[in-house]
PDB file of C-alpha atoms in Angstrom:
ATOM      1  CA  UNK A   1       0.205  -0.065  -0.067  1.00  0.00           C
ATOM      2  CA  UNK A   2       2.759   2.428   0.819  1.00  0.00           C
ATOM      3  CA  UNK A   3       5.642   2.944  -1.393  1.00  0.00           C
ATOM      4  CA  UNK A   4       9.107   2.599  -0.279  1.00  0.00           C
ATOM      5  CA  UNK A   5      11.151   4.973  -2.357  1.00  0.00           C
ATOM      6  CA  UNK A   6      13.311   7.915  -1.641  1.00  0.00           C
ATOM      7  CA  UNK A   7      10.682  10.283  -2.485  1.00  0.00           C
ATOM      8  CA  UNK A   8       7.907   8.678  -0.485  1.00  0.00           C
ATOM      9  CA  UNK A   9      10.027   8.366   2.656  1.00  0.00           C
ATOM     10  CA  UNK A  10      11.147  11.996   2.290  1.00  0.00           C
ATOM     11  CA  UNK A  11       7.583  13.326   2.093  1.00  0.00           C
ATOM     12  CA  UNK A  12       6.081  11.160   4.822  1.00  0.00           C
ATOM     13  CA  UNK A  13       7.184  13.050   7.776  1.00  0.00           C
ATOM     14  CA  UNK A  14       5.575  16.118   6.592  1.00  0.00           C
ATOM     15  CA  UNK A  15       2.286  14.501   5.972  1.00  0.00           C
ATOM     16  CA  UNK A  16       2.351  12.971   9.426  1.00  0.00           C
ATOM     17  CA  UNK A  17       3.181  16.432  10.719  1.00  0.00           C
ATOM     18  CA  UNK A  18       0.030  18.008   8.777  1.00  0.00           C
ATOM     19  CA  UNK A  19      -2.181  15.162  10.355  1.00  0.00           C
ATOM     20  CA  UNK A  20      -1.120  15.415  14.078  1.00  0.00           C
ATOM     21  CA  UNK A  21      -1.248  19.139  13.824  1.00  0.00           C
ATOM     22  CA  UNK A  22      -4.945  18.964  12.885  1.00  0.00           C
ATOM     23  CA  UNK A  23      -5.587  17.814  16.495  1.00  0.00           C
ATOM     24  CA  UNK A  24      -3.798  20.973  17.970  1.00  0.00           C
ATOM     25  CA  UNK A  25      -4.557  24.615  18.501  1.00  0.00           C
ATOM     26  CA  UNK A  26      -3.021  27.378  16.643  1.00  0.00           C
ATOM     27  CA  UNK A  27      -0.252  27.994  18.955  1.00  0.00           C
ATOM     28  CA  UNK A  28       0.506  24.345  19.569  1.00  0.00           C
ATOM     29  CA  UNK A  29       0.583  23.740  15.588  1.00  0.00           C
ATOM     30  CA  UNK A  30       3.082  26.606  15.456  1.00  0.00           C
ATOM     31  CA  UNK A  31       5.459  25.008  18.003  1.00  0.00           C
ATOM     32  CA  UNK A  32       5.123  21.744  16.156  1.00  0.00           C
ATOM     33  CA  UNK A  33       6.284  23.439  12.992  1.00  0.00           C
ATOM     34  CA  UNK A  34       9.134  25.194  14.834  1.00  0.00           C
ATOM     35  CA  UNK A  35       7.665  28.551  14.224  1.00  0.00           C
ATOM     36  CA  UNK A  36       8.296  31.551  16.701  1.00  0.00           C
ATOM     37  CA  UNK A  37       6.360  31.025  20.212  1.00  0.00           C
ATOM     38  CA  UNK A  38       4.084  34.073  19.167  1.00  0.00           C
ATOM     39  CA  UNK A  39       3.034  32.682  15.875  1.00  0.00           C
ATOM     40  CA  UNK A  40      -0.517  31.369  15.464  1.00  0.00           C
ATOM     41  CA  UNK A  41      -1.338  29.046  12.507  1.00  0.00           C
ATOM     42  CA  UNK A  42      -4.887  27.889  12.185  1.00  0.00           C
ATOM     43  CA  UNK A  43      -6.149  24.353  11.046  1.00  0.00           C
ATOM     44  CA  UNK A  44      -5.882  23.222   7.386  1.00  0.00           C
ATOM     45  CA  UNK A  45      -3.083  25.742   6.801  1.00  0.00           C
ATOM     46  CA  UNK A  46      -0.111  23.963   5.142  1.00  0.00           C
ATOM     47  CA  UNK A  47       3.654  25.170   4.847  1.00  0.00           C
ATOM     48  CA  UNK A  48       5.612  23.721   2.013  1.00  0.00           C
ATOM     49  CA  UNK A  49       9.385  23.279   2.952  1.00  0.00           C
ATOM     50  CA  UNK A  50       8.941  24.942   6.265  1.00  0.00           C
ATOM     51  CA  UNK A  51      12.662  24.815   6.670  1.00  0.00           C
ATOM     52  CA  UNK A  52      12.986  27.630   4.061  1.00  0.00           C
ATOM     53  CA  UNK A  53      10.325  29.857   5.819  1.00  0.00           C
ATOM     54  CA  UNK A  54      11.682  32.884   7.777  1.00  0.00           C
ATOM     55  CA  UNK A  55       8.786  34.472   9.920  1.00  0.00           C
ATOM     56  CA  UNK A  56       8.668  36.965  12.471  1.00  0.00           C
ATOM     57  CA  UNK A  57       6.967  37.387  15.859  1.00  0.00           C
ATOM     58  CA  UNK A  58       3.395  37.838  16.427  1.00  0.00           C
ATOM     59  CA  UNK A  59       2.289  36.649  12.719  1.00  0.00           C
ATOM     60  CA  UNK A  60      -1.237  34.690  12.126  1.00  0.00           C
ATOM     61  CA  UNK A  61      -1.667  32.433   9.318  1.00  0.00           C
ATOM     62  CA  UNK A  62      -5.393  31.791   8.535  1.00  0.00           C
ATOM     63  CA  UNK A  63      -7.442  28.542   7.856  1.00  0.00           C
ATOM     64  CA  UNK A  64      -6.686  26.893   4.314  1.00  0.00           C
ATOM     65  CA  UNK A  65      -3.708  28.957   3.748  1.00  0.00           C
ATOM     66  CA  UNK A  66      -0.862  27.478   1.660  1.00  0.00           C
ATOM     67  CA  UNK A  67       2.700  29.044   2.046  1.00  0.00           C
ATOM     68  CA  UNK A  68       5.211  27.577  -0.250  1.00  0.00           C
ATOM     69  CA  UNK A  69       8.489  28.344   0.934  1.00  0.00           C
ATOM     70  CA  UNK A  70      10.193  26.071  -1.555  1.00  0.00           C
ATOM     71  CA  UNK A  71      11.838  29.031  -3.226  1.00  0.00           C
ATOM     72  CA  UNK A  72      12.422  30.827  -0.074  1.00  0.00           C
ATOM     73  CA  UNK A  73       9.721  32.696   1.806  1.00  0.00           C
ATOM     74  CA  UNK A  74      10.248  35.713   4.370  1.00  0.00           C
ATOM     75  CA  UNK A  75       7.376  37.083   6.360  1.00  0.00           C
ATOM     76  CA  UNK A  76       7.868  40.142   8.680  1.00  0.00           C
ATOM     77  CA  UNK A  77       6.678  40.574  12.228  1.00  0.00           C
ATOM     78  CA  UNK A  78       2.911  41.339  12.983  1.00  0.00           C
ATOM     79  CA  UNK A  79       1.870  40.228   9.471  1.00  0.00           C
ATOM     80  CA  UNK A  80      -1.539  38.351   8.916  1.00  0.00           C
ATOM     81  CA  UNK A  81      -1.970  36.011   6.179  1.00  0.00           C
ATOM     82  CA  UNK A  82      -5.827  35.450   5.558  1.00  0.00           C
ATOM     83  CA  UNK A  83      -7.814  32.620   5.027  1.00  0.00           C
ATOM     84  CA  UNK A  84      -7.216  30.296   1.827  1.00  0.00           C
ATOM     85  CA  UNK A  85      -4.242  32.786   0.780  1.00  0.00           C
ATOM     86  CA  UNK A  86      -1.926  30.963  -1.676  1.00  0.00           C
ATOM     87  CA  UNK A  87       1.576  31.977  -1.668  1.00  0.00           C
ATOM     88  CA  UNK A  88       3.637  30.478  -4.418  1.00  0.00           C
ATOM     89  CA  UNK A  89       7.519  30.731  -4.563  1.00  0.00           C
ATOM     90  CA  UNK A  90       7.902  28.080  -7.654  1.00  0.00           C
ATOM     91  CA  UNK A  91       6.189  27.639 -11.077  1.00  0.00           C
ATOM     92  CA  UNK A  92       5.903  24.556 -13.203  1.00  0.00           C
ATOM     93  CA  UNK A  93       4.689  26.392 -16.188  1.00  0.00           C
ATOM     94  CA  UNK A  94       7.817  25.755 -18.515  1.00  0.00           C
ATOM     95  CA  UNK A  95       7.858  22.231 -17.300  1.00  0.00           C
ATOM     96  CA  UNK A  96       4.223  21.785 -18.284  1.00  0.00           C
ATOM     97  CA  UNK A  97       4.667  23.555 -21.733  1.00  0.00           C
ATOM     98  CA  UNK A  98       7.777  21.170 -22.509  1.00  0.00           C
ATOM     99  CA  UNK A  99       6.102  17.947 -21.215  1.00  0.00           C
ATOM    100  CA  UNK A 100       8.735  17.750 -18.695  1.00  0.00           C
ATOM    101  CA  UNK A 101       6.446  18.086 -15.416  1.00  0.00           C
ATOM    102  CA  UNK A 102       8.183  15.307 -13.466  1.00  0.00           C
ATOM    103  CA  UNK A 103       9.382  15.360  -9.948  1.00  0.00           C
ATOM    104  CA  UNK A 104      12.733  17.094  -9.977  1.00  0.00           C
ATOM    105  CA  UNK A 105      12.480  18.654 -13.247  1.00  0.00           C
ATOM    106  CA  UNK A 106      14.986  21.353 -13.806  1.00  0.00           C
ATOM    107  CA  UNK A 107      12.469  23.340 -15.575  1.00  0.00           C
ATOM    108  CA  UNK A 108      10.558  24.046 -12.272  1.00  0.00           C
ATOM    109  CA  UNK A 109      11.521  27.761 -11.734  1.00  0.00           C
ATOM    110  CA  UNK A 110      11.901  29.183  -8.004  1.00  0.00           C
ATOM    111  CA  UNK A 111      11.847  32.639  -6.931  1.00  0.00           C
ATOM    112  CA  UNK A 112      11.614  33.943  -3.278  1.00  0.00           C
ATOM    113  CA  UNK A 113       9.008  36.096  -1.803  1.00  0.00           C
ATOM    114  CA  UNK A 114       9.502  38.770   1.126  1.00  0.00           C
ATOM    115  CA  UNK A 115       6.263  40.074   2.755  1.00  0.00           C
ATOM    116  CA  UNK A 116       7.182  42.912   5.103  1.00  0.00           C
ATOM    117  CA  UNK A 117       6.372  43.691   8.719  1.00  0.00           C
ATOM    118  CA  UNK A 118       2.799  44.999   9.691  1.00  0.00           C
ATOM    119  CA  UNK A 119       1.100  43.628   6.650  1.00  0.00           C
ATOM    120  CA  UNK A 120      -2.381  42.409   6.082  1.00  0.00           C
ATOM    121  CA  UNK A 121      -2.949  40.063   3.390  1.00  0.00           C
ATOM    122  CA  UNK A 122      -6.751  39.275   2.575  1.00  0.00           C
ATOM    123  CA  UNK A 123      -8.335  36.001   2.438  1.00  0.00           C
ATOM    124  CA  UNK A 124      -8.498  34.222  -0.992  1.00  0.00           C
ATOM    125  CA  UNK A 125      -5.580  36.114  -2.300  1.00  0.00           C
ATOM    126  CA  UNK A 126      -2.870  34.919  -4.491  1.00  0.00           C
ATOM    127  CA  UNK A 127       0.852  36.064  -4.195  1.00  0.00           C
ATOM    128  CA  UNK A 128       3.043  35.154  -7.374  1.00  0.00           C
ATOM    129  CA  UNK A 129       6.548  33.937  -7.372  1.00  0.00           C
ATOM    130  CA  UNK A 130       9.460  36.702  -6.961  1.00  0.00           C
ATOM    131  CA  UNK A 131       7.140  39.305  -5.451  1.00  0.00           C
ATOM    132  CA  UNK A 132       8.240  41.548  -2.629  1.00  0.00           C
ATOM    133  CA  UNK A 133       5.589  43.157  -0.367  1.00  0.00           C
ATOM    134  CA  UNK A 134       6.691  46.371   1.544  1.00  0.00           C
ATOM    135  CA  UNK A 135       6.065  47.284   5.022  1.00  0.00           C
ATOM    136  CA  UNK A 136       2.766  48.068   6.290  1.00  0.00           C
ATOM    137  CA  UNK A 137       0.991  47.059   3.021  1.00  0.00           C
ATOM    138  CA  UNK A 138      -2.534  45.653   2.757  1.00  0.00           C
ATOM    139  CA  UNK A 139      -3.584  43.407   0.014  1.00  0.00           C
ATOM    140  CA  UNK A 140      -7.472  43.385  -0.221  1.00  0.00           C
ATOM    141  CA  UNK A 141      -9.269  40.048  -0.505  1.00  0.00           C
ATOM    142  CA  UNK A 142      -9.465  38.212  -3.708  1.00  0.00           C
ATOM    143  CA  UNK A 143      -6.384  39.826  -5.166  1.00  0.00           C
ATOM    144  CA  UNK A 144      -3.734  38.573  -7.215  1.00  0.00           C
ATOM    145  CA  UNK A 145      -0.441  40.070  -6.620  1.00  0.00           C
ATOM    146  CA  UNK A 146       2.066  39.749  -9.762  1.00  0.00           C
ATOM    147  CA  UNK A 147       4.177  42.953  -8.991  1.00  0.00           C
ATOM    148  CA  UNK A 148       6.080  44.398  -6.051  1.00  0.00           C
ATOM    149  CA  UNK A 149       3.994  46.383  -3.573  1.00  0.00           C
ATOM    150  CA  UNK A 150       5.305  49.529  -2.055  1.00  0.00           C
ATOM    151  CA  UNK A 151       5.350  50.387   1.483  1.00  0.00           C
ATOM    152  CA  UNK A 152       2.162  51.622   3.421  1.00  0.00           C
ATOM    153  CA  UNK A 153      -0.369  51.154   0.613  1.00  0.00           C
ATOM    154  CA  UNK A 154      -3.514  49.345  -0.119  1.00  0.00           C
ATOM    155  CA  UNK A 155      -3.649  47.005  -3.252  1.00  0.00           C
ATOM    156  CA  UNK A 156      -6.323  45.002  -4.703  1.00  0.00           C
ATOM    157  CA  UNK A 157      -7.588  43.661  -8.023  1.00  0.00           C
ATOM    158  CA  UNK A 158      -6.318  40.955 -10.564  1.00  0.00           C
ATOM    159  CA  UNK A 159      -3.602  41.959 -11.290  1.00  0.00           C
ATOM    160  CA  UNK A 160      -3.415  43.929  -7.972  1.00  0.00           C
ATOM    161  CA  UNK A 161      -2.618  47.648  -8.281  1.00  0.00           C
ATOM    162  CA  UNK A 162      -2.291  50.348  -5.685  1.00  0.00           C
ATOM    163  CA  UNK A 163      -5.820  51.628  -4.728  1.00  0.00           C
ATOM    164  CA  UNK A 164      -4.221  54.359  -2.295  1.00  0.00           C
ATOM    165  CA  UNK A 165      -1.316  54.990  -0.049  1.00  0.00           C
ATOM    166  CA  UNK A 166      -1.856  55.430   3.787  1.00  0.00           C
ATOM    167  CA  UNK A 167       0.210  57.437   6.218  1.00  0.00           C
ATOM    168  CA  UNK A 168       0.553  57.297   9.644  1.00  0.00           C
ATOM    169  CA  UNK A 169      -1.924  60.000  10.448  1.00  0.00           C
ATOM    170  CA  UNK A 170      -4.507  57.935   8.842  1.00  0.00           C
ATOM    171  CA  UNK A 171      -3.585  54.621  10.894  1.00  0.00           C
ATOM    172  CA  UNK A 172      -3.592  56.817  13.986  1.00  0.00           C
ATOM    173  CA  UNK A 173      -7.053  58.177  13.367  1.00  0.00           C
ATOM    174  CA  UNK A 174      -8.328  54.477  12.780  1.00  0.00           C
ATOM    175  CA  UNK A 175      -6.674  53.598  16.104  1.00  0.00           C
ATOM    176  CA  UNK A 176      -8.507  56.303  18.045  1.00  0.00           C
ATOM    177  CA  UNK A 177     -11.999  55.339  16.262  1.00  0.00           C
ATOM    178  CA  UNK A 178     -11.455  51.719  17.197  1.00  0.00           C
ATOM    179  CA  UNK A 179     -10.537  52.177  20.669  1.00  0.00           C
ATOM    180  CA  UNK A 180     -13.194  54.819  21.117  1.00  0.00           C
ATOM    181  CA  UNK A 181     -15.641  51.832  20.480  1.00  0.00           C
ATOM    182  CA  UNK A 182     -17.063  53.142  17.306  1.00  0.00           C
ATOM    183  CA  UNK A 183     -18.886  50.926  15.042  1.00  0.00           C
ATOM    184  CA  UNK A 184     -18.832  51.677  11.160  1.00  0.00           C
ATOM    185  CA  UNK A 185     -22.360  52.176   9.794  1.00  0.00           C
ATOM    186  CA  UNK A 186     -23.737  52.767   6.526  1.00  0.00           C
ATOM    187  CA  UNK A 187     -23.296  56.569   6.813  1.00  0.00           C
ATOM    188  CA  UNK A 188     -19.623  56.122   7.879  1.00  0.00           C
ATOM    189  CA  UNK A 189     -16.607  55.657   5.667  1.00  0.00           C
ATOM    190  CA  UNK A 190     -15.599  52.453   5.167  1.00  0.00           C
ATOM    191  CA  UNK A 191     -11.923  51.719   5.915  1.00  0.00           C
ATOM    192  CA  UNK A 192     -11.704  49.336   2.848  1.00  0.00           C
ATOM    193  CA  UNK A 193     -11.432  51.396  -0.264  1.00  0.00           C
ATOM    194  CA  UNK A 194     -13.819  50.188  -3.004  1.00  0.00           C
ATOM    195  CA  UNK A 195     -14.504  51.513  -6.630  1.00  0.00           C
ATOM    196  CA  UNK A 196     -17.064  53.771  -5.090  1.00  0.00           C
ATOM    197  CA  UNK A 197     -15.104  54.821  -2.170  1.00  0.00           C
ATOM    198  CA  UNK A 198     -13.252  58.111  -2.597  1.00  0.00           C
ATOM    199  CA  UNK A 199      -9.825  58.385  -1.669  1.00  0.00           C
ATOM    200  CA  UNK A 200      -8.886  59.223   2.234  1.00  0.00           C
ATOM    201  CA  UNK A 201      -8.053  62.859   2.687  1.00  0.00           C
ATOM    202  CA  UNK A 202      -4.668  61.603   4.235  1.00  0.00           C
ATOM    203  CA  UNK A 203      -3.816  59.182   1.227  1.00  0.00           C
ATOM    204  CA  UNK A 204      -2.610  59.718  -2.249  1.00  0.00           C
ATOM    205  CA  UNK A 205      -3.995  57.269  -4.930  1.00  0.00           C
ATOM    206  CA  UNK A 206      -1.676  55.686  -7.531  1.00  0.00           C
ATOM    207  CA  UNK A 207      -2.762  53.855 -10.670  1.00  0.00           C
ATOM    208  CA  UNK A 208      -0.430  50.680 -10.351  1.00  0.00           C
ATOM    209  CA  UNK A 209       2.224  49.054  -8.119  1.00  0.00           C
ATOM    210  CA  UNK A 210       5.792  48.977  -9.093  1.00  0.00           C
ATOM    211  CA  UNK A 211       8.394  46.003  -9.304  1.00  0.00           C
ATOM    212  CA  UNK A 212       8.854  43.107 -11.568  1.00  0.00           C
ATOM    213  CA  UNK A 213       6.115  40.960 -12.768  1.00  0.00           C
ATOM    214  CA  UNK A 214       6.076  37.123 -12.149  1.00  0.00           C
ATOM    215  CA  UNK A 215       5.130  34.232 -14.642  1.00  0.00           C
ATOM    216  CA  UNK A 216       2.467  31.770 -14.354  1.00  0.00           C
ATOM    217  CA  UNK A 217       2.460  29.473 -11.256  1.00  0.00           C
ATOM    218  CA  UNK A 218       1.728  26.063 -10.542  1.00  0.00           C
TER     219      UNK A 218
END
């Protein structure tokens, strides 16, 4: 029933780790994976090649997220990775196009990803190989990030583009609002920009993110 070959024997410990992790809470699961004590990783989240993941303190990884660290993945402190986020550091596209999509193919391309500190990656987003996401950046849910993201901005869409830039004045205003116990209503401005939401007075809109694009992913 079980294969007794090098590849199977190499993969089996990770499979067993994932299985055991399903019966743990989020901090216990982080400890099992060798992540910092302040990290929380929810059920069904998966890390590919965790030995190539560098992650800071006080990070949160949501249910169903897949973090592919095979090409190198760095995540800064106080960053949250939302539910079902897919982070790819490799692409098998060329291997597929040349009918060489076998295990260990030299046409599987790997590029590292760096996600800065204080970032929020919204649920169901996809981060493509080779992308650098700056500090204090927000990726809106359902976005596909194929280019580098500057510091202190909100991006969204497919492909993701800069919706607006945020400064410390805006962040501190939001801190005061939340700590005062305010609850958004339909008449209040949403902190999430949309197509119908005007830019914040403290923010500067930009039409697109800067950086290099990535190719198709697995």
